[in-house]
Coordinates of C-alpha atoms and ligand atoms in Angstrom, one line a residue:
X1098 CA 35.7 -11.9 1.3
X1099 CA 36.0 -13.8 -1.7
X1100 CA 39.5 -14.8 -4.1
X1101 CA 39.6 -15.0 -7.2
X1102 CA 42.7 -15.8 -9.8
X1103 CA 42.8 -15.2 -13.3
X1104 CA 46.0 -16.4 -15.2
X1105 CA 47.7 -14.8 -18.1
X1106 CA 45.2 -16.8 -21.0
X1107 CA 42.4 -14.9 -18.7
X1108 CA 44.0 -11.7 -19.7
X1109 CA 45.7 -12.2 -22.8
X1110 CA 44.5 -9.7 -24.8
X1111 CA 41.4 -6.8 -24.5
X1112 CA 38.6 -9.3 -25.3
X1113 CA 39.7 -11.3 -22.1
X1114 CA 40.1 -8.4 -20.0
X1115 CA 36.9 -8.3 -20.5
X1116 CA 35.1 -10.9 -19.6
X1117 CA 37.1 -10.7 -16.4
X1118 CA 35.7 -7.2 -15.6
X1119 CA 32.3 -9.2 -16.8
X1120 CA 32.6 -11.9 -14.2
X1121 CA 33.6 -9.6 -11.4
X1122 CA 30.0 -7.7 -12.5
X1123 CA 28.1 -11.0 -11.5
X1124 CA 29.4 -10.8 -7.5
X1125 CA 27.8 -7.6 -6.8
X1126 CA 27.5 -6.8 -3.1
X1127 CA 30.9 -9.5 -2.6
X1128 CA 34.3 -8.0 -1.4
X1129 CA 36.4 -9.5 -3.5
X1130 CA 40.9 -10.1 -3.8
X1131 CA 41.4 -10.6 -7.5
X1132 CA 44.4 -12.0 -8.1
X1133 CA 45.9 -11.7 -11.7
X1134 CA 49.2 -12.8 -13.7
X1135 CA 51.2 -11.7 -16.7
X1136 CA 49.1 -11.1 -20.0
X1137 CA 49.2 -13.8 -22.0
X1138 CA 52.9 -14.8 -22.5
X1139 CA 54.4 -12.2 -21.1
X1140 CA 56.5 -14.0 -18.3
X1141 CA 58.6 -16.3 -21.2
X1142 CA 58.9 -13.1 -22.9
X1143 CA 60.4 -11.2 -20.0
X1144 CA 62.4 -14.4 -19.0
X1145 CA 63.7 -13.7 -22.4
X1146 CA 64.6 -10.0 -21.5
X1147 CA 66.4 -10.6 -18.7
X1148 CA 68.9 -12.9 -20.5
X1149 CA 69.6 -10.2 -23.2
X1150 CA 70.6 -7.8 -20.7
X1151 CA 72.5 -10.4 -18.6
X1152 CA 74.2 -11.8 -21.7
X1153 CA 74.7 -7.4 -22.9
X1154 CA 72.7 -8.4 -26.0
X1155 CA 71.6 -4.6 -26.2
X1156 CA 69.9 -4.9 -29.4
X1157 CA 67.5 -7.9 -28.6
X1158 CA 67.1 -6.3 -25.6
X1159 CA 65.5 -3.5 -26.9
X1160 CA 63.3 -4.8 -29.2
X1161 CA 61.9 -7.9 -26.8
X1162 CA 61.0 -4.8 -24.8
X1163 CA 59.5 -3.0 -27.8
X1164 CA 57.7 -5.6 -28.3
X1165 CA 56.6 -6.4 -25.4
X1166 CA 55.2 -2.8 -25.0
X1167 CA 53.5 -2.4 -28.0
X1168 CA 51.8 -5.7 -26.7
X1169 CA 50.2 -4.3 -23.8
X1170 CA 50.2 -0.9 -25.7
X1171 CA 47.5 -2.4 -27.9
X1172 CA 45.4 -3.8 -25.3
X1173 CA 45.4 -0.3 -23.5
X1174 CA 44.1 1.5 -26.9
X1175 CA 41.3 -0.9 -27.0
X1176 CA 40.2 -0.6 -23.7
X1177 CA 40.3 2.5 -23.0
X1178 CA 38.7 4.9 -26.3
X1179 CA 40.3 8.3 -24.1
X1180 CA 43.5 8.5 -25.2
X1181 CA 44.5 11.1 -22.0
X1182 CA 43.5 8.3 -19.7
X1183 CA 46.3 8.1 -17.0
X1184 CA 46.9 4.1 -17.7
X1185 CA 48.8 5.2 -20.9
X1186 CA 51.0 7.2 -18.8
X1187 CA 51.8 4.7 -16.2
X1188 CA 52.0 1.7 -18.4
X1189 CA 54.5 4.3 -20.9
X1190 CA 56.5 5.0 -17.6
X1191 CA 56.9 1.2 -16.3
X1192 CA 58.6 0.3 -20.1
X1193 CA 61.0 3.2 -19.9
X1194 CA 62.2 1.9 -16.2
X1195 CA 62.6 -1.3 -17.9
X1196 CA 64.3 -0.3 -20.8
X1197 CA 67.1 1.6 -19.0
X1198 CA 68.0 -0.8 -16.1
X1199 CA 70.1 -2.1 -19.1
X1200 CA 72.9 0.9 -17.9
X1201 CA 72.0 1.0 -14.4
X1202 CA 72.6 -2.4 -13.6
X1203 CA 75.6 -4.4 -13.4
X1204 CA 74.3 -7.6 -14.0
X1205 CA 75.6 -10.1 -11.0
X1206 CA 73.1 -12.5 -9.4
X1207 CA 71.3 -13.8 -12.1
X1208 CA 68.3 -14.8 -10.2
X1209 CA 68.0 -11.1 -8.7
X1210 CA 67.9 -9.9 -11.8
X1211 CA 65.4 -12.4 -13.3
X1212 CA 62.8 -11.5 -10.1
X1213 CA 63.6 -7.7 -10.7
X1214 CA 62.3 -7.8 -14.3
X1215 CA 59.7 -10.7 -14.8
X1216 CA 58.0 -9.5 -12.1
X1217 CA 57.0 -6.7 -13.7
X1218 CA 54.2 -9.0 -16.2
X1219 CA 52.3 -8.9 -13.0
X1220 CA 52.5 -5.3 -12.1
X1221 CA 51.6 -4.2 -15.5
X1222 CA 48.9 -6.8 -15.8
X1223 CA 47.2 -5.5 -12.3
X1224 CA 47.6 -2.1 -13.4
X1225 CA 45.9 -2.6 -16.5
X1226 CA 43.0 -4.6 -15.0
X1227 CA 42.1 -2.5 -11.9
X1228 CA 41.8 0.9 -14.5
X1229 CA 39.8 -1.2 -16.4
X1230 CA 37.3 -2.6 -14.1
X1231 CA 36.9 1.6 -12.7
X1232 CA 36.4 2.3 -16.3
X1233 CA 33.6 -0.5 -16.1
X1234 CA 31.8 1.3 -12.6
X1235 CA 33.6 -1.2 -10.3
X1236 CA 34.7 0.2 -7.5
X1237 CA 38.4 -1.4 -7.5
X1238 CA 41.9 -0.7 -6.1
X1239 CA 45.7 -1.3 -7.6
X1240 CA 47.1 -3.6 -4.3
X1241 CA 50.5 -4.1 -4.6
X1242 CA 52.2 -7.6 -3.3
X1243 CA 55.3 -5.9 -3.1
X1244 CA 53.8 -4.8 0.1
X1245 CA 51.9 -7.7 1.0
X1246 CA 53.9 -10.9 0.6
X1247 CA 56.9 -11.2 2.3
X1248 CA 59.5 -14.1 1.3
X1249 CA 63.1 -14.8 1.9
X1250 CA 65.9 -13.7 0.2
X1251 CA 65.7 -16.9 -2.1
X1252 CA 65.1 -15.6 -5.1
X1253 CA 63.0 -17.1 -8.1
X1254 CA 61.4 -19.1 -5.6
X1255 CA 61.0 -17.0 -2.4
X1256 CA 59.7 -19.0 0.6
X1257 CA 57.0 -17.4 2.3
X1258 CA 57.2 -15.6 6.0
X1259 CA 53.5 -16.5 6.9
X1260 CA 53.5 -14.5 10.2
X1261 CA 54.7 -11.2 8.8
X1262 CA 52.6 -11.5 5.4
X1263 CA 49.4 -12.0 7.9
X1264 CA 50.5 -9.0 9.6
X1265 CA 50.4 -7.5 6.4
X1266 CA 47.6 -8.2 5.0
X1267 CA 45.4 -7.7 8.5
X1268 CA 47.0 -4.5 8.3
X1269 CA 47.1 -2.9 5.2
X1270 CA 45.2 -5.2 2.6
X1271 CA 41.4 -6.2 4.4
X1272 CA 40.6 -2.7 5.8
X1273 CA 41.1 -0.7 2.4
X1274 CA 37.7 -2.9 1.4
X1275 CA 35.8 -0.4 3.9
X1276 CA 36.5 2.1 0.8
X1277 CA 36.0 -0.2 -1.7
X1278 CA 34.7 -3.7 -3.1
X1279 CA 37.5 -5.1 -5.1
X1280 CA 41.2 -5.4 -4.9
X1281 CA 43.9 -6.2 -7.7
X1282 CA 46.3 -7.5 -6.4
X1283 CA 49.7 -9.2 -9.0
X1284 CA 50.1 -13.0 -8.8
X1285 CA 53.7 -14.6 -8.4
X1286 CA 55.8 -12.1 -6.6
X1287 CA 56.3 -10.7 -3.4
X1288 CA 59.4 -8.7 -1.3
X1289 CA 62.0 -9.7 0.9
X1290 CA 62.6 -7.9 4.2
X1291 CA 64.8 -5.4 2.4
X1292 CA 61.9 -4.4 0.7
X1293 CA 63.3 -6.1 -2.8
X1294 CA 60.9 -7.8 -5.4
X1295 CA 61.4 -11.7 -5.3
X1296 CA 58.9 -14.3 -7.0
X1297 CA 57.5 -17.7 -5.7
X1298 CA 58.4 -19.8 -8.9
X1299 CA 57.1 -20.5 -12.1
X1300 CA 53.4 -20.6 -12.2
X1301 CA 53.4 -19.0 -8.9
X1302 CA 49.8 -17.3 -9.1
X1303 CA 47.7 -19.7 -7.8
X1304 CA 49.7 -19.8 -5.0
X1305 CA 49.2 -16.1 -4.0
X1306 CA 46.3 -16.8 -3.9
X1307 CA 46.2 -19.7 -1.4
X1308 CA 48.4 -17.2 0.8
X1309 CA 46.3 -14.3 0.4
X1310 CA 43.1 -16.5 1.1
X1311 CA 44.5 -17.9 4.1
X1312 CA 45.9 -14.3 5.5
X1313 CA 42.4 -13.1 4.6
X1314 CA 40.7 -16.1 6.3
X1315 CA 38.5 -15.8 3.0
X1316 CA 35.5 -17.7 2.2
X1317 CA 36.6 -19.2 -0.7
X1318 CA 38.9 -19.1 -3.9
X1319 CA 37.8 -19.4 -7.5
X1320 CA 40.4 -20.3 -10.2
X1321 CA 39.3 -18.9 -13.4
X1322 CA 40.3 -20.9 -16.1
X1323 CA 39.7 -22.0 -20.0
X1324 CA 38.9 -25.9 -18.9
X1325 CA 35.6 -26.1 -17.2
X1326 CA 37.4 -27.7 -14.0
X1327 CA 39.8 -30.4 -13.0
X1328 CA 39.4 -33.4 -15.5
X1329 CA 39.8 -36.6 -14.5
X1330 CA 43.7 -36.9 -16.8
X1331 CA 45.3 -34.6 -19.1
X1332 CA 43.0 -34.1 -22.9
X1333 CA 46.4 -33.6 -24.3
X1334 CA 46.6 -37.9 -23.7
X1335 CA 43.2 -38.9 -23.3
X1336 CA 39.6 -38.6 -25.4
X1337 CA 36.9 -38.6 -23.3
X1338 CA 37.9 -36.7 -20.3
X1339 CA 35.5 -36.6 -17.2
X1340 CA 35.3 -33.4 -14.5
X1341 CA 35.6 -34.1 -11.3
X1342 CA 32.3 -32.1 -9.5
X1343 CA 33.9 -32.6 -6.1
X1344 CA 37.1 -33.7 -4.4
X1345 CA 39.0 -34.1 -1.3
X1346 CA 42.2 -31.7 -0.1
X1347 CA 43.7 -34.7 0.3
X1348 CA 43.0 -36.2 -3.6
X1349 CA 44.2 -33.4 -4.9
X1350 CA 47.3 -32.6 -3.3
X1351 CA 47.9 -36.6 -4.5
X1352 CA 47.1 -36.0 -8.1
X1353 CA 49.3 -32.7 -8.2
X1354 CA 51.9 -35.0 -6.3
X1355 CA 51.8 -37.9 -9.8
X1356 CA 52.4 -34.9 -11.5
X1357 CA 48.6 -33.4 -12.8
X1358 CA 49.3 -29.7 -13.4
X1359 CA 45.8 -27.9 -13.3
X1360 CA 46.6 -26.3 -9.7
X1361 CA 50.1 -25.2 -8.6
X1362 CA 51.1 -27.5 -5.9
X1363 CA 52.0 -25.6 -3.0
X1364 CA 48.7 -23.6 -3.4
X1365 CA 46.7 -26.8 -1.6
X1366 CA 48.3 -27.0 1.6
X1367 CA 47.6 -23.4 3.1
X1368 CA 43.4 -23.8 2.1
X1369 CA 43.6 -27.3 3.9
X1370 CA 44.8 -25.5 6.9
X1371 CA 42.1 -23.1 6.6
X1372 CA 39.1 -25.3 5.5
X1373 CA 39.1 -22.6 2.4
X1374 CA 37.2 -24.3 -0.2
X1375 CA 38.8 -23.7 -4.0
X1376 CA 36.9 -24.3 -7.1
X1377 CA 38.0 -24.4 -10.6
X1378 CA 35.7 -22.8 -12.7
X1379 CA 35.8 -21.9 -16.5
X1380 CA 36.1 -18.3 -17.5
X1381 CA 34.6 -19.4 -20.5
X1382 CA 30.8 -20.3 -18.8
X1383 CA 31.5 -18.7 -15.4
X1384 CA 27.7 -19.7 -14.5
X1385 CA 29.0 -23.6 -15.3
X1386 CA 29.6 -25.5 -11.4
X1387 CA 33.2 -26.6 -12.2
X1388 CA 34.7 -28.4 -9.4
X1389 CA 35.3 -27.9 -5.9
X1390 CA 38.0 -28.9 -3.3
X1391 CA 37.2 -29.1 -0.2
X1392 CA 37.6 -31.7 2.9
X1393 CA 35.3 -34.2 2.6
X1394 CA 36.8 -37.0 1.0
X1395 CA 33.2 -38.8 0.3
X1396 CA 33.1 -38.3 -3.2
X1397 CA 36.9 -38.6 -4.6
X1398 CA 36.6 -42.4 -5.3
X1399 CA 33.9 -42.2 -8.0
X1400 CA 36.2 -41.2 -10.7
X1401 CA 39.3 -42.5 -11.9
X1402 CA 41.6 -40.2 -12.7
X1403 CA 44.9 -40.6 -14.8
X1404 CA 48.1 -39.1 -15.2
X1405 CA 50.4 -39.8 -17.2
X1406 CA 54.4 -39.0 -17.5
X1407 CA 56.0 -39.1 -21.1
X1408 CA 59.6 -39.5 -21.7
X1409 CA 60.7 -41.5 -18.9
X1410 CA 64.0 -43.8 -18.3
X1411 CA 64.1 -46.6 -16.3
X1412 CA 67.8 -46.6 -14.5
X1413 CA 68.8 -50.3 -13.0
X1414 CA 71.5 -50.6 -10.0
X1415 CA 73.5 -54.0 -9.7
X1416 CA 76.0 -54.0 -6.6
X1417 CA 79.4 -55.6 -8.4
X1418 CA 79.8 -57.7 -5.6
X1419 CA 76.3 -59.0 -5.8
X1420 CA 75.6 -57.6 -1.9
X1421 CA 72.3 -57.0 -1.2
X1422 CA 70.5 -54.1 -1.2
X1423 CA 69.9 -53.1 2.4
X1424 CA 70.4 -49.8 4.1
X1425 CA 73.7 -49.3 3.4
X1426 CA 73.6 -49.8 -0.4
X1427 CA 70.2 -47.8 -0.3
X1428 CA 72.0 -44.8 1.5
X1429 CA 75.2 -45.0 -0.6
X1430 CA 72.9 -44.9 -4.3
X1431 CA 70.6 -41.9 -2.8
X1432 CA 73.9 -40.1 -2.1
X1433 CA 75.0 -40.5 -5.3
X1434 CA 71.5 -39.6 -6.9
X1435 CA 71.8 -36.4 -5.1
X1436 CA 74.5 -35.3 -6.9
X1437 CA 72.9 -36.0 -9.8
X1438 CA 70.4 -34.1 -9.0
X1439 CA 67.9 -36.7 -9.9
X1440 CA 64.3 -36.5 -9.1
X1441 CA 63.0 -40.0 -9.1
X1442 CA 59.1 -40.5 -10.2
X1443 CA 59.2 -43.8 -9.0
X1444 CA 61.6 -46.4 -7.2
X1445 CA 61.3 -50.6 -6.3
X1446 CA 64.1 -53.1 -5.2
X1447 CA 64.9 -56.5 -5.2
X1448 CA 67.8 -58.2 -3.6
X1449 CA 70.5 -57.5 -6.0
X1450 CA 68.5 -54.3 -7.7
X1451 CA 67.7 -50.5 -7.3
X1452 CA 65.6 -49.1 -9.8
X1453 CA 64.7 -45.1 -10.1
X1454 CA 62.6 -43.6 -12.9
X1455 CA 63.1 -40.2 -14.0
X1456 CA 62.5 -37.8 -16.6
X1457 CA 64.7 -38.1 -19.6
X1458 CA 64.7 -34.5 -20.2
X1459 CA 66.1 -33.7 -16.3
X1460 CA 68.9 -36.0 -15.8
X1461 CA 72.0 -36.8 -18.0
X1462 CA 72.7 -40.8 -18.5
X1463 CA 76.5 -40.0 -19.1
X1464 CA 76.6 -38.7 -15.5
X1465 CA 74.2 -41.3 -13.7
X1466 CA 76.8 -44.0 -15.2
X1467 CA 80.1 -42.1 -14.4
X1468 CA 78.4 -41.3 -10.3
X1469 CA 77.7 -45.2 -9.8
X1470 CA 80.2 -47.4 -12.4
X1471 CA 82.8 -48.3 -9.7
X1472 CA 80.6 -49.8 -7.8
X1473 CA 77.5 -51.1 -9.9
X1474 CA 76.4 -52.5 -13.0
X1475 CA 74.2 -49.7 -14.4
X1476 CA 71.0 -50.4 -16.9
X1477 CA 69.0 -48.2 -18.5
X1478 CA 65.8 -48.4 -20.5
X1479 CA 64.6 -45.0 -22.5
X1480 CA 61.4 -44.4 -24.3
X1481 CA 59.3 -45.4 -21.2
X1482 CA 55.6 -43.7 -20.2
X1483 CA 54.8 -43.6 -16.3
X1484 CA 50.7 -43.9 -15.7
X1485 CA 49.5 -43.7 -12.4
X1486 CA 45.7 -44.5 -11.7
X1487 CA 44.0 -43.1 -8.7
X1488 CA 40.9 -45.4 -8.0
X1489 CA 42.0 -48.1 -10.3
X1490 CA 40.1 -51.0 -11.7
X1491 CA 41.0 -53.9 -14.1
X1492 CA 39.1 -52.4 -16.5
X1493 CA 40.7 -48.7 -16.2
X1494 CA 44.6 -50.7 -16.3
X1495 CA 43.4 -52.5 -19.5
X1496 CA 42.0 -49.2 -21.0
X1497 CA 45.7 -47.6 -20.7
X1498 CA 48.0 -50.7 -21.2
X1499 CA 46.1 -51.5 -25.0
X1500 CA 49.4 -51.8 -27.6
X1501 CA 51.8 -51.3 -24.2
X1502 CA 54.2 -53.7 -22.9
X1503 CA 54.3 -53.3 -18.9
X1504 CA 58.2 -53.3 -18.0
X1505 CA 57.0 -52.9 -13.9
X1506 CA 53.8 -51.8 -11.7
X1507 CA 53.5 -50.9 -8.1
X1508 CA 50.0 -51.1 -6.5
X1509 CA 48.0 -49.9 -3.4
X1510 CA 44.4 -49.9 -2.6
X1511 CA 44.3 -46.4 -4.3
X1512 CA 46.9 -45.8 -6.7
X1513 CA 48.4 -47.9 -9.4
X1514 CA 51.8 -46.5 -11.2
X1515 CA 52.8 -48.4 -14.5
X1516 CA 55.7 -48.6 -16.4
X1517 CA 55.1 -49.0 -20.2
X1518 CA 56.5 -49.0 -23.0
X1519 CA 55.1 -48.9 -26.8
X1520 CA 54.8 -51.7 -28.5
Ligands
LIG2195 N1 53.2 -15.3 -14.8 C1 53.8 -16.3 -14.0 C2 54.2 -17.4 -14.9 O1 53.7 -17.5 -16.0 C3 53.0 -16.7 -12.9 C4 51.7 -17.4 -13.2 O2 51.2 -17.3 -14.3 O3 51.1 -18.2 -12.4 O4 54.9 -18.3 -14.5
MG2196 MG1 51.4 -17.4 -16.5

């Protein structure tokens, strides 16, 4: 059995739906677990949805769901010509639950809420898809992860509960291919134990499919996606971008660590496990090779690859009593970071200093100097861009420090992290 994932700019409107049902069409004879997210942007818009009816904004409420309905409304009528096909129904009967849990719910846990609605992109989405790819002769059933994959009750970023979802899927998910050869199954969400929709996070659908492919023990997973694989740094900050044809578990569970953002993080781990190998192909030229990750590492040093962290401050620690930092300054500042709730990109030390990068838009410098002023002299330098290099050479550091000033660099064999600042 094969996975596939298609995010929501692989479905965002009838045209993509299908080529999806198109690229399913070239793996006859495969059994295959599609996994698929919210059309287009349909999770920000039900993220918007949910704070109307916590905020009992009944107005916007009803017309972000109008919206969003006549959205998927008009994919429907151009995908299916018969007007009485049942998807009409069902998609019809999914907007009218939404629309009135704004009287049936007394709006209390916030994050309950938030899984109870947004979740819904994906089950629409799925519906959708699967009708579709019958309408298109392939034989393909609804699966629901309601059922499937079960998480704690943490919502809006449930933790998986890898020896029941197994159980699940062993039990209820691989033998329905006996009956048929493809399987839709929603992206991002899941249930708790009391049988109550939670969601894995923002961005969450690669991730089912990591868990489905390990619970499977699938052959592989594809990522279907509008780049033609992982490039070498972000084109948003770079001309000239390279694919990387093959690389290691290892690399890039490293790059997604510095911060690239072409696979959701957590989705890694569970294929390593496995020896699952992912590709990342383009839904654009699905015959194009894309790349794959996989274990062998003997190829991940032939690139360099770049990422790059805007918007950065540099935060500078100064015991007043000019101690040293040693372990029990270094315990006392990451105490008080914690209650910041500051997530450093990149710390160094010297004997009277302690210095933590983070992102300007995550942490507030008011609160960073009121946590630390009775005991240090605090710095801070905004405006800064992090760089890491995986696989460095002079020549790569020059290409990326032209017109920069480097305020501080850290080194290994592999990886070089820079600190700049435009000059
Ligand atoms: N639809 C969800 C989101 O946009 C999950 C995903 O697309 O991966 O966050
Ligand atoms: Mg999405």
């Amino acid at each position: 059995m094969k996975v596939f994932k298609f995010g929501g700019a692989s479905v965002k409107d009838a045209a993509a739906v299908r080529n999806v049902a198109d690229i399913i069409s070239l793996f006859k004879g495969d059994k295959i677990g599609v996994v698929v997210s919210a059309m287009g942007k349909t999770t920000n818009a039900l993220e918007l949805i949910v704070d109307a009816l916590y905020h009992r904004e009944k107005s916007t409420f009803d017309s972000l769901v109008e919206e969003r309905k006549s959205f998927h409304i008009d994919i429907i009528s151009s995908l299916f010509k018969d007007v009485n096909h049942p998807i009409y129904a069902e998609i019809t009967t999914e907007f009218e639950l939404l629309s009135k849990m704004y009287d049936a719910r007394i709006p209390d846990n916030y994050n309950f809420e938030y899984d109870q609605i947004v979740s819904l992109g994906e089950v629409i989405s799925t519906k959708i898809v699967n009708a579709f790819l019958n309408e298109c002769n392939i034989s393909s059933r609804y699966a629901d992860a309601r059922l499937l994959i079960r998480t704690n009750n943490k919502y809006r970023e449930g933790e998986v509960d890898w020896n029941k979802t197994e159980e699940l899927f062993k039990l209820n998910f691989i033998p329905v291919f006996s009956e048929c050869d493809v399987q839709v199954i929603q992206g991002f969400i899941g249930h708790t134990s009391e049988g109550l929709t939670s969601t894995l996070g923002r961005e969450g659908s690669d991730y089912t499919a990591g868990i489905m492919a390990f619970c499977c023990d699938a052959e592989s997973v594809t990522i279907w996606k509008d780049v033609p694989g992982m490039l070498n740094a972000d084109p948003k900050w770079f001309d000239n971008t390279i694919k990387l044809n093959r690389i290691s578990f290892h690399e890039a569970i490293e790059l997604s660590y510095y911060g690239a953002s072409v696979i959701h993080p957590k989705t890694l781990k569970p294929l390593q496990n496995k020896n699952i190998p992912l590709y990342v192909k383009s839904f654009i030229e699905p015959h194009a090779s894309g790349t794959v990750i996989q274990s062998s590492t003997s190829e991940d040093h032939l690139v360099p690859s770049f990422i790059f962290k805007m918007n950065q401050v540099l935060f500078s620690f100064t015991p007043k009593d000019f101690s040293f930092i040693v372990e029990q300054n270094l315990s006392d500042i990451f105490s008080r970071l914690a209650k910041a709730d500051a997530k450093i990109n990149l710390m160094q030390n010297s004997a009277l200093n302690f210095s933590i990068l983070v992102d300007e838009e995550k942490v507030s410098i008011e609160e960073i100097q009121r946590l630390f002023e009775d005991t240090y002299n605090v710095r801070f330098n905004q405006g800064l861009e992090l760089v890491t290099v995986r696989h460095y050479d002079q020549e790569t550091l020059d290409r990326v420090t032209t017109d920069k000033e480097i305020i501080l660099q850290q080194k290994t064999r592999e990886t070089a992290r820079l600190i700049v600042k435009q000059r």
